[in-house]
XYZ file of N, CA and C in Angstrom:
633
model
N 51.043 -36.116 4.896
C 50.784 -35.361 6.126
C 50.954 -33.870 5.880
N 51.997 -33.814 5.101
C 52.042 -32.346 5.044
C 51.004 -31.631 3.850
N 50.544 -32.156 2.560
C 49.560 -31.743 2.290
C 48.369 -31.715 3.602
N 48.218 -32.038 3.867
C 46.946 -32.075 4.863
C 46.879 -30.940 5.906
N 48.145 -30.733 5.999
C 48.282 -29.997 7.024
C 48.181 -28.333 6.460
N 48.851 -28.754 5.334
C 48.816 -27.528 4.161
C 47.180 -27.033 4.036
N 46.190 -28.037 3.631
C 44.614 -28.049 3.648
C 44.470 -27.160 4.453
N 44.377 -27.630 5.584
C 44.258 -26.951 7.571
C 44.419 -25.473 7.417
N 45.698 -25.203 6.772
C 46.370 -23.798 7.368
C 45.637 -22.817 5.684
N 45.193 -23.638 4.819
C 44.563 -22.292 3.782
C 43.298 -21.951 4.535
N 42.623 -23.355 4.762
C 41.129 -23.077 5.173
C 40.956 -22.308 6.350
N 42.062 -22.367 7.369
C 42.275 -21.097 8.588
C 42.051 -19.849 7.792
N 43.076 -19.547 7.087
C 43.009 -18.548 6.386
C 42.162 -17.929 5.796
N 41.382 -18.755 4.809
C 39.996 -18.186 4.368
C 39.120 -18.116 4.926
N 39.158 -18.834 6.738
C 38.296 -18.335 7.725
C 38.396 -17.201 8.171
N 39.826 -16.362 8.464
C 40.107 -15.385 9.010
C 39.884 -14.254 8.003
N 39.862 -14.368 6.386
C 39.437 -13.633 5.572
C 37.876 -12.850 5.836
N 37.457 -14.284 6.043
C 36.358 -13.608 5.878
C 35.674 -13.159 7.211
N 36.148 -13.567 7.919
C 35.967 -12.591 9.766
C 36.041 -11.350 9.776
N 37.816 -10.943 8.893
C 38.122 -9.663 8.784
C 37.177 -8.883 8.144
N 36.740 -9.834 6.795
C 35.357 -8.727 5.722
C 34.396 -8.083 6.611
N 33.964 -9.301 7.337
C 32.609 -8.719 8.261
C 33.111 -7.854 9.244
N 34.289 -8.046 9.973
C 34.490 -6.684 10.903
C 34.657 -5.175 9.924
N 35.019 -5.324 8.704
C 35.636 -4.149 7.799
C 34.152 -3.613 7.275
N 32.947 -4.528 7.509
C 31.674 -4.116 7.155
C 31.427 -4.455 5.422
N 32.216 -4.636 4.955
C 32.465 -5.344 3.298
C 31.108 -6.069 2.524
N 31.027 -7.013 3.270
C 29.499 -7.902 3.682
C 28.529 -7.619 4.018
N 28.197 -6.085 4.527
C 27.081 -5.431 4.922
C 26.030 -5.491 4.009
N 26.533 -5.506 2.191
C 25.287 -4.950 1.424
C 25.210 -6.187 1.059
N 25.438 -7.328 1.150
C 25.187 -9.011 1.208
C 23.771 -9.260 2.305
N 24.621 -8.620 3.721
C 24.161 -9.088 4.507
C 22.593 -8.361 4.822
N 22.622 -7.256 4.507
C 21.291 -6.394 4.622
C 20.215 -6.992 3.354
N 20.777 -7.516 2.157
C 20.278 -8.107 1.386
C 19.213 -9.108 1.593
N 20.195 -10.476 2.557
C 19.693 -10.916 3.140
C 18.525 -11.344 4.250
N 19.083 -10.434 4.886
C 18.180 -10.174 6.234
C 16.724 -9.398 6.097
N 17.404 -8.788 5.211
C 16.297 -7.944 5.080
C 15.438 -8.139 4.016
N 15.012 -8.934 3.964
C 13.936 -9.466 2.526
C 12.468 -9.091 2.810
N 12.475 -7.893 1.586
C 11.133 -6.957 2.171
C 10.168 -7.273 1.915
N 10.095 -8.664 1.508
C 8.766 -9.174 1.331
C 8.001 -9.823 2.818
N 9.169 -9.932 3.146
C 9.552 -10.546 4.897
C 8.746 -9.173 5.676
N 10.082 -8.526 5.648
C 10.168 -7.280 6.498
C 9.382 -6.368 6.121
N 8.486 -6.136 5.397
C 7.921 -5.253 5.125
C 6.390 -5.442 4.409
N 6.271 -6.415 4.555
C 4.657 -6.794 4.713
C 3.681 -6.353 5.077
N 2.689 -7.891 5.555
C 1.143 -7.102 5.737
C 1.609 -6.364 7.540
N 2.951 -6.534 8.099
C 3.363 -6.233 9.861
C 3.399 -4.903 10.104
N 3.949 -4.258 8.596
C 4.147 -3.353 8.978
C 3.179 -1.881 9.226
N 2.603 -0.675 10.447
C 1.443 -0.595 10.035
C 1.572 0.820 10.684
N 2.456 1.376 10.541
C 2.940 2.535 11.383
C 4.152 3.459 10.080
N 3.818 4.523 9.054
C 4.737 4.736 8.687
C 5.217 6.264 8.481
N 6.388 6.852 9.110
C 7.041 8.043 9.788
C 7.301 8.486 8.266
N 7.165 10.237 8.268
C 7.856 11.138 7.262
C 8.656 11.950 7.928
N 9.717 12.496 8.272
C 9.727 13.469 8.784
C 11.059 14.218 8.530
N 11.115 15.371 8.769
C 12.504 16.146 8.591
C 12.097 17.318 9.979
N 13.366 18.201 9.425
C 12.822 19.380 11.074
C 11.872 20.255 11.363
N 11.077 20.380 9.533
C 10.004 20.977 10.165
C 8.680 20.402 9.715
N 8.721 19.401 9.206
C 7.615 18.865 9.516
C 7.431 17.298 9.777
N 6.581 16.383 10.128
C 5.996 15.168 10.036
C 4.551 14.515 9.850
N 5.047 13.410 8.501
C 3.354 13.009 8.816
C 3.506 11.225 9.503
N 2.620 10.797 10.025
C 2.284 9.761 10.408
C 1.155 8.887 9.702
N 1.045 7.521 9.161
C 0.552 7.213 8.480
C 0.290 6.101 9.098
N -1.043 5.198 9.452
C -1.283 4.404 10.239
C -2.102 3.004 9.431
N -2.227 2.082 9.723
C -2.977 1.471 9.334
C -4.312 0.559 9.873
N -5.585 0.685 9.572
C -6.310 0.365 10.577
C -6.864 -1.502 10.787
N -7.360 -2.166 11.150
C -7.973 -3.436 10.926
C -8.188 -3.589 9.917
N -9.070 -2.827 9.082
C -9.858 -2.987 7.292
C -8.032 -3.080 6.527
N -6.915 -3.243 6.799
C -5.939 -2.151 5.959
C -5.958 -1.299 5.071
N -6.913 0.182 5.669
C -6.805 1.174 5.176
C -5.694 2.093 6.261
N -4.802 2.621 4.893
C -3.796 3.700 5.898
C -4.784 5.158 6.193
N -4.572 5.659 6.720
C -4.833 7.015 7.197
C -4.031 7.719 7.774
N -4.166 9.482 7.791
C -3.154 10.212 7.963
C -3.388 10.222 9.475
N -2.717 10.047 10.560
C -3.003 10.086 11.831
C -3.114 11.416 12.590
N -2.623 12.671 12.076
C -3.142 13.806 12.553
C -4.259 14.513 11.814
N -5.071 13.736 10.916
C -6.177 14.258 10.103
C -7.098 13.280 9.690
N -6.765 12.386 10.131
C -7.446 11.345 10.535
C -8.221 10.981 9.384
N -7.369 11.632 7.936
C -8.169 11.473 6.304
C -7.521 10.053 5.821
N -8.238 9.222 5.378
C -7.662 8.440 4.542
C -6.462 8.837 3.581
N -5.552 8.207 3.228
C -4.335 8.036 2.279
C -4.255 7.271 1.259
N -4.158 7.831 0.116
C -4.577 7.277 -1.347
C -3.441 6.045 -1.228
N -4.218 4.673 -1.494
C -3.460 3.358 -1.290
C -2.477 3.599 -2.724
N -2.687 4.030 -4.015
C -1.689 3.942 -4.779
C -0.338 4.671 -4.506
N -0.312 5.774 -3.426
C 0.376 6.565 -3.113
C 1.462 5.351 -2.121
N 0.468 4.435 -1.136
C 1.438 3.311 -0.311
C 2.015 2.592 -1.350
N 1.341 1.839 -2.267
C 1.822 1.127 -2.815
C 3.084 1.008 -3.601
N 3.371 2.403 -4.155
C 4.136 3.074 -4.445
C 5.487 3.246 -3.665
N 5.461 3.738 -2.538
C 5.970 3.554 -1.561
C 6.640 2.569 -1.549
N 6.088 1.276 -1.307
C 6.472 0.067 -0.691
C 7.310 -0.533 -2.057
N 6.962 -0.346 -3.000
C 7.391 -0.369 -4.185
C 8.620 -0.505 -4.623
N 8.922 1.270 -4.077
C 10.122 1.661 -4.353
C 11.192 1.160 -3.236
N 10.511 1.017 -2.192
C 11.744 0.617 -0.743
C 12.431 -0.890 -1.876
N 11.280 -1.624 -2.179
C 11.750 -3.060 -2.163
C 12.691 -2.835 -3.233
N 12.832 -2.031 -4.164
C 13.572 -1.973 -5.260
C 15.528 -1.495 -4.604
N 15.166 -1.259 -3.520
C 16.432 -1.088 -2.707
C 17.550 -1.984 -3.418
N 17.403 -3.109 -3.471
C 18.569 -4.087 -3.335
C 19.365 -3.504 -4.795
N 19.095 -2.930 -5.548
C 19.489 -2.373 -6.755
C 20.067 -1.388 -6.678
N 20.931 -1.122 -5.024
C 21.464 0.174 -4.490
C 23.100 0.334 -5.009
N 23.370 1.072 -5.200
C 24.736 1.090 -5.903
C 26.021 2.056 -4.555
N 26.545 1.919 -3.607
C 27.813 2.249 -2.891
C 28.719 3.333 -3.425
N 28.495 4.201 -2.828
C 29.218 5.239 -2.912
C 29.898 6.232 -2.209
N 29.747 5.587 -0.871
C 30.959 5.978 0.282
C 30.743 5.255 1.730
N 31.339 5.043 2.286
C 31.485 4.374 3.336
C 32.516 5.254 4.349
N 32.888 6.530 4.244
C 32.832 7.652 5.286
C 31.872 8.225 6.024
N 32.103 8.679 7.495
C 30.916 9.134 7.601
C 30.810 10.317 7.775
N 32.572 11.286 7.635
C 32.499 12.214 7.685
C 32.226 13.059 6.131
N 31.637 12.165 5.531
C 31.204 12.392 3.762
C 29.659 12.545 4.155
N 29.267 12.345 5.091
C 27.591 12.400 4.930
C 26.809 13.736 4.643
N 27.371 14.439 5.485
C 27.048 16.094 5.008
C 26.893 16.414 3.472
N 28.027 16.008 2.724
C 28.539 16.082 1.195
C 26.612 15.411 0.410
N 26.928 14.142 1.122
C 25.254 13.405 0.222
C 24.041 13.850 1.122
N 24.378 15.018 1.775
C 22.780 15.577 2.753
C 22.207 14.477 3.180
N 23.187 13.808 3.463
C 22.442 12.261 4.812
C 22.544 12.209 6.551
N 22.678 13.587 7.065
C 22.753 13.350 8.223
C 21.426 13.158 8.781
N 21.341 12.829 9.901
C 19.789 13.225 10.645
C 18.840 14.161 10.535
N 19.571 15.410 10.159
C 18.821 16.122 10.383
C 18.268 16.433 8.865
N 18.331 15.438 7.800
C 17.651 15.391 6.294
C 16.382 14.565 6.811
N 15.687 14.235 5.476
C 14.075 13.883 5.393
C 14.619 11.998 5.877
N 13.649 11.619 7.049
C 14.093 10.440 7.436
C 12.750 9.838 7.135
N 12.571 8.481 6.959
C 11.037 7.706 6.471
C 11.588 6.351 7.429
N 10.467 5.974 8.363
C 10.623 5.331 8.871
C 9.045 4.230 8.906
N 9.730 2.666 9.307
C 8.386 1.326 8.779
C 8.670 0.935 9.948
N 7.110 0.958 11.194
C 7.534 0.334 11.955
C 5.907 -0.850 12.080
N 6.439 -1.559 12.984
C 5.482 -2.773 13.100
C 5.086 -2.895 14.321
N 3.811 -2.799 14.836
C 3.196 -2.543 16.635
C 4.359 -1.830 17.093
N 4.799 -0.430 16.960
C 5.511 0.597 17.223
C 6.885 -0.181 17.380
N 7.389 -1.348 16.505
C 8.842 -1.835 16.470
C 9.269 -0.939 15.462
N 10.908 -0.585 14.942
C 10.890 -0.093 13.615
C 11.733 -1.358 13.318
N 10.775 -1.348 12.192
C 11.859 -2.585 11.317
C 12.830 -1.992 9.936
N 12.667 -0.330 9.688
C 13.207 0.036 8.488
C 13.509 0.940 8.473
N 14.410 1.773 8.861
C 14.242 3.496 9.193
C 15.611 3.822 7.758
N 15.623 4.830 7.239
C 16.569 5.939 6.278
C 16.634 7.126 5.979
N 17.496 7.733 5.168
C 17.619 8.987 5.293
C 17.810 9.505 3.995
N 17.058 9.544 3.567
C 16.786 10.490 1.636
C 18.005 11.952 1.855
N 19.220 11.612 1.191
C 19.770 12.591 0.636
C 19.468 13.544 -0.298
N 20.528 14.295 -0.700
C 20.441 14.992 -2.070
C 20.015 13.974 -3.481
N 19.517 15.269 -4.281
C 19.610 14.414 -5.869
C 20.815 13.814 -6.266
N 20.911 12.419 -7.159
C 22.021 12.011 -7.308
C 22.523 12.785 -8.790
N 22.860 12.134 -9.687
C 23.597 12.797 -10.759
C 22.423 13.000 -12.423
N 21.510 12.007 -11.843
C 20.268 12.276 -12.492
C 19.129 12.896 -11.803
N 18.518 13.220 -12.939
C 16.630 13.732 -11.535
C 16.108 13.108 -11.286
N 16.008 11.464 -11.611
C 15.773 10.366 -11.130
C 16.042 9.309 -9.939
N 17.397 10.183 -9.254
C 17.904 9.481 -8.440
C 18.227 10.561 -7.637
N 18.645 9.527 -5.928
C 19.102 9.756 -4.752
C 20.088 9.645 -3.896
N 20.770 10.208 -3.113
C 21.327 9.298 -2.452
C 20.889 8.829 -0.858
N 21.300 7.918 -0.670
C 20.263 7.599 0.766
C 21.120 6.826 1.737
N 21.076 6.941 2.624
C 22.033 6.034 3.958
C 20.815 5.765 4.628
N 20.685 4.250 5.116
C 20.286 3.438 6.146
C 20.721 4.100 7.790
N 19.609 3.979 8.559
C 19.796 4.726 9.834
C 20.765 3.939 10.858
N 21.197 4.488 11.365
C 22.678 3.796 12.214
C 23.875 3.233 11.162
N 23.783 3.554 10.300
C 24.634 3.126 9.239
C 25.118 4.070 8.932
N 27.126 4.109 8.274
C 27.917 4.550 7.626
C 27.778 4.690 6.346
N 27.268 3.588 5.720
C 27.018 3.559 4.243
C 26.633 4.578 3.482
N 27.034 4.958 2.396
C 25.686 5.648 1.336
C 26.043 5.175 0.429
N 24.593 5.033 -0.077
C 23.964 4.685 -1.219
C 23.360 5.697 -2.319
N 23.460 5.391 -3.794
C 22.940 6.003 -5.002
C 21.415 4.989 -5.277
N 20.696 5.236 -5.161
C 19.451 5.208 -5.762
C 19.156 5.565 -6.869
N 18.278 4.471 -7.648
C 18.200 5.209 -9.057
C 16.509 5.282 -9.131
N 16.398 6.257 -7.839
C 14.645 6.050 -7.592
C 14.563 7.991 -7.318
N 13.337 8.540 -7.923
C 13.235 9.931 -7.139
C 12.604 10.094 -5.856
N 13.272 9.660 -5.360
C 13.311 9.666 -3.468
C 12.195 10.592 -3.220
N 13.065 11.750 -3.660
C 12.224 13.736 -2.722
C 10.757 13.455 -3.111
N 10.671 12.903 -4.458
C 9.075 13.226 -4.909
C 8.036 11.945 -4.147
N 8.625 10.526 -3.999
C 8.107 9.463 -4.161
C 7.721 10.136 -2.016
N 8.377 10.477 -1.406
C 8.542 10.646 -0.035
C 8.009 12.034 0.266
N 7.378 12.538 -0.341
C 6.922 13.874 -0.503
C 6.346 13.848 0.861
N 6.934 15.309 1.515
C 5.983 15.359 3.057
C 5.196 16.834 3.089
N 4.323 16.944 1.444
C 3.278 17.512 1.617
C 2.241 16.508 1.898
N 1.351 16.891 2.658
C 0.246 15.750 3.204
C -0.616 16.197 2.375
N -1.256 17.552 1.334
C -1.958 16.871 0.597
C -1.986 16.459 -1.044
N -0.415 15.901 -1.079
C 0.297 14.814 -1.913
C -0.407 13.171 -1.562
N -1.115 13.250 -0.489
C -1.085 11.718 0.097
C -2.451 11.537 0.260
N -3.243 12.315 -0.126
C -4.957 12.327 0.614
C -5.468 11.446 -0.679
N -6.708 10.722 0.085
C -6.927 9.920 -1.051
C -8.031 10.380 -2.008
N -7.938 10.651 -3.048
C -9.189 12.101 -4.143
C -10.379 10.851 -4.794
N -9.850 9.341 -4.488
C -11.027 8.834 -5.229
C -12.233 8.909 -4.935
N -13.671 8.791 -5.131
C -14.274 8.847 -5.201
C -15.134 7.915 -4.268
N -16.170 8.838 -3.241
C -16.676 7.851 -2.508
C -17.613 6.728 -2.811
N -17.250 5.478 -2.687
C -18.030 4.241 -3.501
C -19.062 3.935 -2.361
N -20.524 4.009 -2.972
C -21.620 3.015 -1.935
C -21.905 2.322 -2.414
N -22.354 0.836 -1.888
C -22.869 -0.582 -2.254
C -24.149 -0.161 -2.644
N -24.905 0.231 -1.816
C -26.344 0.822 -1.760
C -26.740 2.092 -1.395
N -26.819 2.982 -2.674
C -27.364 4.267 -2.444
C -28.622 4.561 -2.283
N -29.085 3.404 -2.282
C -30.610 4.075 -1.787
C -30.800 4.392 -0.328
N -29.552 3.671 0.481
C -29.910 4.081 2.079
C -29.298 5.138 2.595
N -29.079 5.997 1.427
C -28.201 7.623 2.010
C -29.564 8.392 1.994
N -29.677 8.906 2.623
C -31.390 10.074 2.654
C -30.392 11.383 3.560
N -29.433 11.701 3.697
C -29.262 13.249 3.457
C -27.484 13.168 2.903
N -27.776 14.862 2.505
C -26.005 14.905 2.227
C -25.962 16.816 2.545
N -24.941 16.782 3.225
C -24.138 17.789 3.614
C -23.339 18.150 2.793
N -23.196 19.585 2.208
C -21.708 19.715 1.002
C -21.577 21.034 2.006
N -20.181 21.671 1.895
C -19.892 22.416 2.538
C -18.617 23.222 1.865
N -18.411 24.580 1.362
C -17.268 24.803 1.038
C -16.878 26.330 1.719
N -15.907 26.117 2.204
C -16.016 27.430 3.397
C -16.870 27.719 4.503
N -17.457 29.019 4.285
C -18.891 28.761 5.364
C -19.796 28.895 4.851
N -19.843 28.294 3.280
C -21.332 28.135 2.439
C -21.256 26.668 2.979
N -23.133 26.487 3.593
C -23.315 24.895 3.609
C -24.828 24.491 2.880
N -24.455 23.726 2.308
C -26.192 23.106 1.314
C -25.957 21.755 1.417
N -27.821 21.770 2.811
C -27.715 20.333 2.977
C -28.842 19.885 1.848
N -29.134 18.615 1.627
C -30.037 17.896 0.899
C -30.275 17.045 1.174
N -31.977 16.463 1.167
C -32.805 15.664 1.772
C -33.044 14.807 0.418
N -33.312 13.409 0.761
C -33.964 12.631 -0.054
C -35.739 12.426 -0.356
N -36.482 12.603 -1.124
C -37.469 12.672 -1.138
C -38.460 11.521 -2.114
N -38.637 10.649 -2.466
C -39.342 9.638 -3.351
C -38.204 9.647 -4.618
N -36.798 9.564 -4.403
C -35.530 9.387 -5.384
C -35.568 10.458 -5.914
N -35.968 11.573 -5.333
C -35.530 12.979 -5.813
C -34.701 13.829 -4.847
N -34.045 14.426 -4.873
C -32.866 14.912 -4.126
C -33.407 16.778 -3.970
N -33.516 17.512 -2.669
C -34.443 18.601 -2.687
C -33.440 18.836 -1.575
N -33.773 20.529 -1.469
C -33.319 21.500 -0.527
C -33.582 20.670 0.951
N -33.030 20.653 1.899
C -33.540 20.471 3.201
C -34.360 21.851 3.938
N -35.575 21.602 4.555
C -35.883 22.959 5.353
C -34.399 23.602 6.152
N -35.210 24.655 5.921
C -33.909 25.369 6.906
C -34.496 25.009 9.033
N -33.585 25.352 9.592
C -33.525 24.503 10.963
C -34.286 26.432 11.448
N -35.081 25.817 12.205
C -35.640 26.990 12.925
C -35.501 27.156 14.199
C-alpha cells in the first residue's frame, strides 16, 4: 500500500512539474515548434504578406493564378524572392534562445518599433516578428516573435533576406508568350521618349505617328 501510494505522490509531482514549466514559459520553444508547423501554417493559406518598420511598408498579395504582387504598384514580385522568404521562416525551428527579458529587447533592437514581417491568411495573421540587430556573425539575427518575450539568434541574414527596398522584390524575368504571333503592337517607353511599333507581314516597323 504504501509503495502505491508512494507511485501517486511522485506522479503528482511530475504533474505539478510540468504545469509549473508551462506557466514559467520553459515549453514555449517545444510548444511553438509544435503548433506551428510551417508547412501547416504557412502554406498555399497564406496570401497577404506585411514588411514594415516606421518609415516604410510594402504589402505583398497573392492573386487566384498564385502570383504575388506588390499591392501599392500593383508590379509583380519575383517568386524566387517568396520562395526564399518562406524558406528561411521555415528554417526557424533551428532558433537558438538568448533572453527571455523583456526589458533586454531594446539591447537585440526587437521592440516594435524595428522591421516587423508579418503572414497573414484572408487578412488572419497567422505569423507576425520582429528582425533585430545583426547577431555575432553577418549571417545572423536576432529576432523575437510578436507578443512574445523571447529572443532568438538566427543563423539566417534577416536585414537582407527582408529587405524593404521594393525594388529588391520586382520581378526582372523576362516576359514569356505562348504565341507571339498574336502581339501586333509594342509600346517601349523610357522617360518621355516613347517608340511604338507595329507588326507588319513578321516584320516589326515604326508605327505612323497619331495625327
Amino acid at each position: 500500500m504504501k509503495k502505491k501510494t508512494k507511485k501517486i505522490l511522485i506522479g503528482l509531482l511530475v504533474l505539478l512539474f510540468l504545469i509549473w514549466l508551462i506557466k514559467l514559459g520553459i515549453t514555449d520553444g517545444l510548444k511553438y515548434q509544435k503548433d506551428t508547423t510551417y508547412e501547416h501554417k504557412l502554406g498555399k493559406n497564406i496570401n497577404t504578406i506585411i514588411l514594415k518598420n516606421k518609415d516604410t511598408q510594402l504589402i505583398f498579395t497573392k492573386n487566384a493564378q498564385n502570383k504575388w504582387y506588390n499591392q501599392q504598384n500593383k508590379l509583380p514580385v519575383a517568386s524566387q524572392k517568396i520562395d526564399s522568404l518562406f524558406k528561411t521562416i521555415k528554417a526557424f525551428s533551428k532558433k537558438k534562445l538568448v533572453s527571455s527579458n523583456p526589458t533586454k529587447q531594446t539591447i537585440y533592437a526587437v521592440s516594435s518599433a524595428n522591421t516587423t514581417i508579418s503572414l497573414q491568411a484572408n487578412k488572419q495573421t497567422k505569423l507576425s516578428f520582429i528582425i533585430g540587430k545583426q547577431g555575432p556573425t553577418r549571417n545572423s539575427n536576432y529576432l523575437r516573435f510578436s507578443q512574445k518575450n523571447k529572443v532568438y539568434l538566427i543563423e539566417q541574414p534577416l536585414e537582407f533576406i527582408f529587405n524593404l527596398d521594393e525594388k529588391k522584390w520586382k520581378d526582372l524575368s523576362l516576359l514569356k508568350i505562348n504565341n507571339p504571333n498574336v502581339v501586333k503592337n509594342l509600346s517601349l517607353q523610357v522617360g518621355k521618349q516613347k517608340l511604338d511599333l507595329i507588326r507588319q507581314e513578321n516584320n516589326w516597323v515604326l508605327a505612323p505617328e497619331k495625327t
